[in-house]
CSV table of C-alpha atoms in Angstrom, one decimal:
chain,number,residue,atom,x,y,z
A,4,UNK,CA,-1.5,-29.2,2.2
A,5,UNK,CA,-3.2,-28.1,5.1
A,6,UNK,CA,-2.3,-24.3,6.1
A,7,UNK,CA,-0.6,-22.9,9.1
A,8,UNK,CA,-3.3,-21.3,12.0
A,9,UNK,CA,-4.4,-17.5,10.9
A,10,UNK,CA,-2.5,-16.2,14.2
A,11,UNK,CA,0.6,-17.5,14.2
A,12,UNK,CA,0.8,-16.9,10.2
A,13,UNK,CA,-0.1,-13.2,10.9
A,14,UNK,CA,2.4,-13.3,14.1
A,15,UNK,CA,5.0,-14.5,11.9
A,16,UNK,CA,4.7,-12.0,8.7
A,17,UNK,CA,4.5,-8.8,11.2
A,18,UNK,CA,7.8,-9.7,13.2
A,19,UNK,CA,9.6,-11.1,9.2
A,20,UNK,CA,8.8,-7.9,7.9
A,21,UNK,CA,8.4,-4.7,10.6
A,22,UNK,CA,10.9,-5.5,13.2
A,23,UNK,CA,10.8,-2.2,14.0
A,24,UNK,CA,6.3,-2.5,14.9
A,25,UNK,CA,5.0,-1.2,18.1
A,26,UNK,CA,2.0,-3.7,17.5
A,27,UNK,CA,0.0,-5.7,14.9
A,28,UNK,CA,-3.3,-6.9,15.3
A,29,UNK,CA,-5.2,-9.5,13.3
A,30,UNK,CA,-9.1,-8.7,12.3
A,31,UNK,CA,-11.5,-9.2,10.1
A,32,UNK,CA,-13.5,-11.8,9.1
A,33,UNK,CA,-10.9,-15.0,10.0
A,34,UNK,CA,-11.3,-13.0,13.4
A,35,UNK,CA,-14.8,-11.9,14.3
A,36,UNK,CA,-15.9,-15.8,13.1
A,37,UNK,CA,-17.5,-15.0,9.6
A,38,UNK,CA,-14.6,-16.1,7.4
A,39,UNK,CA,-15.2,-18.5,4.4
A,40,UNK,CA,-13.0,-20.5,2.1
A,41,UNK,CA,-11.8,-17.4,0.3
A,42,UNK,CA,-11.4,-15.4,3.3
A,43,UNK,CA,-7.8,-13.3,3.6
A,44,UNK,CA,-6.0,-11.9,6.4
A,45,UNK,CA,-6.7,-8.7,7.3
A,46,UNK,CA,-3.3,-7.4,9.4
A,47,UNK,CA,-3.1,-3.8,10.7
A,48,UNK,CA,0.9,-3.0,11.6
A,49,UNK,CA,1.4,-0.3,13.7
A,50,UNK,CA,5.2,1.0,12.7
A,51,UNK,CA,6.2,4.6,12.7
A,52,UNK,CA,9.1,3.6,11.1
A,53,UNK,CA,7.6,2.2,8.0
A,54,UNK,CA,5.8,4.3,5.3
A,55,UNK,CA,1.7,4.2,5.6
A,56,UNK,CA,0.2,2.3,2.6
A,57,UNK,CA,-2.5,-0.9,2.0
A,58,UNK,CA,-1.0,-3.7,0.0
A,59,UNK,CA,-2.2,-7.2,-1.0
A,60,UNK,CA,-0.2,-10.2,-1.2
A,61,UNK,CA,0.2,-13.9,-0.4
A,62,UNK,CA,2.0,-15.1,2.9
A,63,UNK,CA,2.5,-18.6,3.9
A,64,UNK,CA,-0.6,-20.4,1.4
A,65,UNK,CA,-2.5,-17.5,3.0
A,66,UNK,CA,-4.2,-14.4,0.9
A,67,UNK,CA,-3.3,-10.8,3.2
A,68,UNK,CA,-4.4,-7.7,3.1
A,69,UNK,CA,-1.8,-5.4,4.8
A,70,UNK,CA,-2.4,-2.1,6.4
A,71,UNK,CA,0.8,-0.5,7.2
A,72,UNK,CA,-0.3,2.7,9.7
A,73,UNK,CA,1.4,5.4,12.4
A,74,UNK,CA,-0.8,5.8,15.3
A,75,UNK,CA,-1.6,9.6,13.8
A,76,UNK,CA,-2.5,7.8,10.6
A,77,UNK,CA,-4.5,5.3,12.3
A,78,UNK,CA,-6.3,8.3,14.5
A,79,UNK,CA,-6.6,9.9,11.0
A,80,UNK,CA,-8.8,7.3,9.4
A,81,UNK,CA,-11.3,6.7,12.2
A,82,UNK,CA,-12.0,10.2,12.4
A,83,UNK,CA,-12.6,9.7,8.5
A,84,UNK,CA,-14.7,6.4,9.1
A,85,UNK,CA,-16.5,8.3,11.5
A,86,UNK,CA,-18.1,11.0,8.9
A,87,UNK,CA,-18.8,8.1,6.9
A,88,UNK,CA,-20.7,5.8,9.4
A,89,UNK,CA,-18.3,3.1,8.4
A,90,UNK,CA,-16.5,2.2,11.3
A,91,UNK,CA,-13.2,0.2,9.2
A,92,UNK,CA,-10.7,0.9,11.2
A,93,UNK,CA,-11.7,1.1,14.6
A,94,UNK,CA,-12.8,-2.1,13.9
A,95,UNK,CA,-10.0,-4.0,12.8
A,96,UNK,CA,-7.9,-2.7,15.7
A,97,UNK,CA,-10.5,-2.3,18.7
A,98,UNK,CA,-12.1,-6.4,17.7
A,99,UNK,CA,-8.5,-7.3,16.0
A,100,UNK,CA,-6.3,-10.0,17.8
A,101,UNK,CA,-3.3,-8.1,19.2
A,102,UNK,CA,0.1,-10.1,17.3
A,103,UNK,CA,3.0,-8.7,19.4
A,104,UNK,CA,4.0,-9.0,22.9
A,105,UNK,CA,3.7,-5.8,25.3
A,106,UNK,CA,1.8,-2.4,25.6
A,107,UNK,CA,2.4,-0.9,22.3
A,108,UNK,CA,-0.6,0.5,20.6
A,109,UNK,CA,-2.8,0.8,23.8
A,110,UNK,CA,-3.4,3.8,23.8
A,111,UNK,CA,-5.0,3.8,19.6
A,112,UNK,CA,-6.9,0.7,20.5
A,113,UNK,CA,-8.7,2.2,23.5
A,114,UNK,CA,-9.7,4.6,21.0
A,115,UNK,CA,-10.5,2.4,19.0
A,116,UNK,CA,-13.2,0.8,21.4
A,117,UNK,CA,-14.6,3.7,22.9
A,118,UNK,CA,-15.6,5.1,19.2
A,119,UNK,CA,-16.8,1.8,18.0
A,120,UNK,CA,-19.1,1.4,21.3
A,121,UNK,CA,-20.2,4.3,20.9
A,122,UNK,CA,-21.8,4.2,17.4
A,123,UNK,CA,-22.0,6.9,15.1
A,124,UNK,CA,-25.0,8.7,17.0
A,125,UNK,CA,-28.0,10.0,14.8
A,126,UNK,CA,-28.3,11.8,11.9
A,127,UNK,CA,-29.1,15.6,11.7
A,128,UNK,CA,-32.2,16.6,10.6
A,129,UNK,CA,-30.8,18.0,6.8
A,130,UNK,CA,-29.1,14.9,6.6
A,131,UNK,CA,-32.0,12.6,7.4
A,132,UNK,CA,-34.2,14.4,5.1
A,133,UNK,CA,-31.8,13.5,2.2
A,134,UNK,CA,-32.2,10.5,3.1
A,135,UNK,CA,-35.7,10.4,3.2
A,136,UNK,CA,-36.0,12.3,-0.1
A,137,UNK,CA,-33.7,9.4,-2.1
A,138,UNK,CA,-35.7,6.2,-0.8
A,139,UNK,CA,-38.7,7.9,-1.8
A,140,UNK,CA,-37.6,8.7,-5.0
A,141,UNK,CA,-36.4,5.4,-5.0
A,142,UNK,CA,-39.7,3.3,-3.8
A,143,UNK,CA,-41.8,5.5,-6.3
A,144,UNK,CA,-39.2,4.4,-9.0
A,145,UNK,CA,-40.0,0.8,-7.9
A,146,UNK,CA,-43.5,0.8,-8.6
A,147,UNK,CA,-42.7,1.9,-12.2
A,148,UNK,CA,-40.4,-0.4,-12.7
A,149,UNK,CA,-40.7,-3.0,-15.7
A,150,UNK,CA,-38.9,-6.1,-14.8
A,151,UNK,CA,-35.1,-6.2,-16.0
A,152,UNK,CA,-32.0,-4.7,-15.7
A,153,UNK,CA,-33.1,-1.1,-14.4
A,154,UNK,CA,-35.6,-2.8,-12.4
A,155,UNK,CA,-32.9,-4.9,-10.6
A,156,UNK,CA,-30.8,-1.7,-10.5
A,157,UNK,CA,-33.1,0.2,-8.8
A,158,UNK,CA,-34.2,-2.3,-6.4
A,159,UNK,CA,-30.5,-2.8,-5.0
A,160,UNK,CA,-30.2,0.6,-4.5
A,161,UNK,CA,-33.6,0.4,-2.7
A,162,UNK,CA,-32.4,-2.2,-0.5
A,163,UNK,CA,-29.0,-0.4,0.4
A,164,UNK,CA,-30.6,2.9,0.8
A,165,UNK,CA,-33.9,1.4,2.8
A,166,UNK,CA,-30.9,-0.9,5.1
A,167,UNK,CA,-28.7,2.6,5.8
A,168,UNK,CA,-31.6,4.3,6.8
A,169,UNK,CA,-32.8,1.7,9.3
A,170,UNK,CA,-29.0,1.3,11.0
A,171,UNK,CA,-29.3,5.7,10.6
A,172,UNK,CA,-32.1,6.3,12.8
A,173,UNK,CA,-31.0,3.4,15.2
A,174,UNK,CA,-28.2,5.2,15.7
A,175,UNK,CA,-25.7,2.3,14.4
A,176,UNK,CA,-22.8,2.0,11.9
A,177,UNK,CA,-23.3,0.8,8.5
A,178,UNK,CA,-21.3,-0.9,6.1
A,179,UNK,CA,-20.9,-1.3,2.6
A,180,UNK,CA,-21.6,-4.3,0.9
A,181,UNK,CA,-21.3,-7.3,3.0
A,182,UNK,CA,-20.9,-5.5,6.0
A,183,UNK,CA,-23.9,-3.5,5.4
A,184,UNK,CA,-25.8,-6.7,5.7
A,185,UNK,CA,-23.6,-7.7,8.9
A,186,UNK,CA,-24.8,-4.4,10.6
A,187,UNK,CA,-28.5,-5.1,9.7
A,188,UNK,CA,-27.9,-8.3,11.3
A,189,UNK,CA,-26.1,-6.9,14.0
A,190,UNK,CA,-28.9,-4.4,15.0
A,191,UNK,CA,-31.2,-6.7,15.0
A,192,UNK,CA,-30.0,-8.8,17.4
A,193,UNK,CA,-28.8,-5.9,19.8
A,194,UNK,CA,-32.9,-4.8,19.2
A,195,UNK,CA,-35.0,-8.0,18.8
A,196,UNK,CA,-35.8,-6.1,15.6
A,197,UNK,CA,-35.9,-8.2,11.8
A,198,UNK,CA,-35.0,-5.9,9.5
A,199,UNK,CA,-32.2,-7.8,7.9
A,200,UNK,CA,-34.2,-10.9,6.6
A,201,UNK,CA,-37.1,-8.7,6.0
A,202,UNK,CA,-34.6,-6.8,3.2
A,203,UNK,CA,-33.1,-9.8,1.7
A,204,UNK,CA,-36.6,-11.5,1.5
A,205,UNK,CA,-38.4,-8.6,-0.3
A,206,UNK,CA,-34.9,-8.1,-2.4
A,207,UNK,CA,-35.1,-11.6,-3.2
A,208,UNK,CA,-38.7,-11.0,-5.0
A,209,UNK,CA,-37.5,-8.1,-6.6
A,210,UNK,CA,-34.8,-9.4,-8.3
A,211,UNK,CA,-37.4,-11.3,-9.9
A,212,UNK,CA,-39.6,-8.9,-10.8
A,213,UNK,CA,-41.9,-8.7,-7.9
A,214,UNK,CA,-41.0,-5.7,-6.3
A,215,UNK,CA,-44.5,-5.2,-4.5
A,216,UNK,CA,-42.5,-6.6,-1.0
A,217,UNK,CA,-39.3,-4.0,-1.3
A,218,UNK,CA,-41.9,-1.2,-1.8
A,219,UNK,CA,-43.7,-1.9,1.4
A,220,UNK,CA,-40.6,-3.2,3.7
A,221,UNK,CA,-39.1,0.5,2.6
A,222,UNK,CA,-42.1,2.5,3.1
A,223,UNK,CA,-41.8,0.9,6.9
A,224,UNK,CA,-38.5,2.5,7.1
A,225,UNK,CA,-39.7,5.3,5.5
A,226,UNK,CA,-42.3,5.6,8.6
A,227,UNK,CA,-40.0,5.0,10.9
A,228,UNK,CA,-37.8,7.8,10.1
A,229,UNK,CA,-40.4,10.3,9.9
A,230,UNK,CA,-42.4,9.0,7.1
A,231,UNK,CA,-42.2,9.6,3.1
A,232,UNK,CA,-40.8,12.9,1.9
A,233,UNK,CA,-40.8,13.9,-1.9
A,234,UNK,CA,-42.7,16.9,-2.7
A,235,UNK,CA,-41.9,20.0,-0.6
A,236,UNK,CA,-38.3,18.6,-0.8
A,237,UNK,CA,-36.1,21.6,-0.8
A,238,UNK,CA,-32.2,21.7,-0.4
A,239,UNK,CA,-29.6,24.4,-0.4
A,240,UNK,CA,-26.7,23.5,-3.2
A,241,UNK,CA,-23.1,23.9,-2.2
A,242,UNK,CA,-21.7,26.7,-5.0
A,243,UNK,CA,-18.4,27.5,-5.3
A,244,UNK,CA,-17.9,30.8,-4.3
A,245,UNK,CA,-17.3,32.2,-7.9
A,246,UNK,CA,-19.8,30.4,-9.1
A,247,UNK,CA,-19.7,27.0,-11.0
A,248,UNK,CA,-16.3,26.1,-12.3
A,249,UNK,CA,-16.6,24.9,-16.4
A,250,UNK,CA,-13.7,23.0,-18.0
């Protein structure tokens, strides 16, 4: 049985169950032309009628992942995604297709572009250091590494670290996960740069116990951003103001 067209499936669940919705919009992957054969539906409903909550369920043969929001509750989450680098939200709405007829929601989606064109901007300098610090750590962990389970451990958190920091002092979002990768990929096309295949090449190698590629792709990051930093590290800790709290 073949199934119904993404749109007009996500058309249909919005109007069936928020009649009351100012606007719906389809994203994700089915969207932005990345989806696969397990691919769901990724609906954002924009009803201040209706109580804000995430659910998952199955609509016409078709696996959904609903966001239920307000616009407040919508403007609430990209201001969180924003802190994050992550840009979630904006992006299902700003890139999503809109599912309703009319105006409604115009005013959140423009929002929604102008933050997701204009990136996350740079890190500060504590921050960046931080950053700096772990995927040094990290790299010098590497090298000590004995292949195996830690060994793979440590060279996926290399990877993420060495990719966060590249999209970081570029400027760009990041992602978790798949959409970490997609942002690599992303910033390398915007720059003409190859960072993404240069990560998952030297992950590749690592995985199998050769993690002398990793170690050099993230000590180019690491000159990039300003270069290694390990000793001299120094940062201030965030204490309660009573001191630390014991159960």
């Amino acid at each position: 049985m073949t199934r119904r067209q993404p749109i007009e499936v996500a058309r249909h669940l919005v109007v069936e169950r928020f009649p009351f919705a100012k606007q719906g919009w389809l994203g994700g992957s089915v969207v932005l032309g990345q989806a696969t054969t397990t691919s769901d539906l990724d609906i954002t409903v924009l009803d201040e009628s209706a109580a804000v909550h995430r659910e998952s369920l199955r609509f016409a043969g078709w696996p959904v992942e609903l966001f239920v929001h307000s616009e407040a509750s919508i403007r609430h989450f990209v201001a969180k995604d924003i802190t994050q680098r992550k840009p979630s939200m904006a992006r299902l709405v700003a890139k999503g297709v809109e599912l309703l007829e009319g105006d409604g929601g115009e005013a959140v989606r423009k929002l929604c572009e102008q933050v997701l064109a204009a990136g996350p901007g740079l890190l500060s300098q504590d921050a960046l250091a931080g950053v700096r610090y772990a995927l040094s750590d990290l790299v010098d962990d590497l090298r000590g590494a004995v292949p195996g389970p830690v060994c793979t451990a440590i060279a996926v958190e290399a990877w993420r670290r060495a990719g966060d920091l590249v999209l970081a002092i570029n400027g760009h979002w990041t992602g978790g996960g798949k959409w970490l990768a997609r942002e690599l990929l992303s910033l390398d096309q915007a720059s003409g740069s190859n960072w993404a295949l240069k990560l998952h090449e030297s992950l590749q190698h690592a995985m199998a116990g050769e993690t002398e590629a990793l170690e050099q792709v993230a000590e180019e990051v690491l000159d990039a951003a300003g270069g290694r930093l390990w000793e001299g590290y120094d940062q201030v800790a965030a204490v309660p103001e009573h001191g630390w709290v014991r159960d």
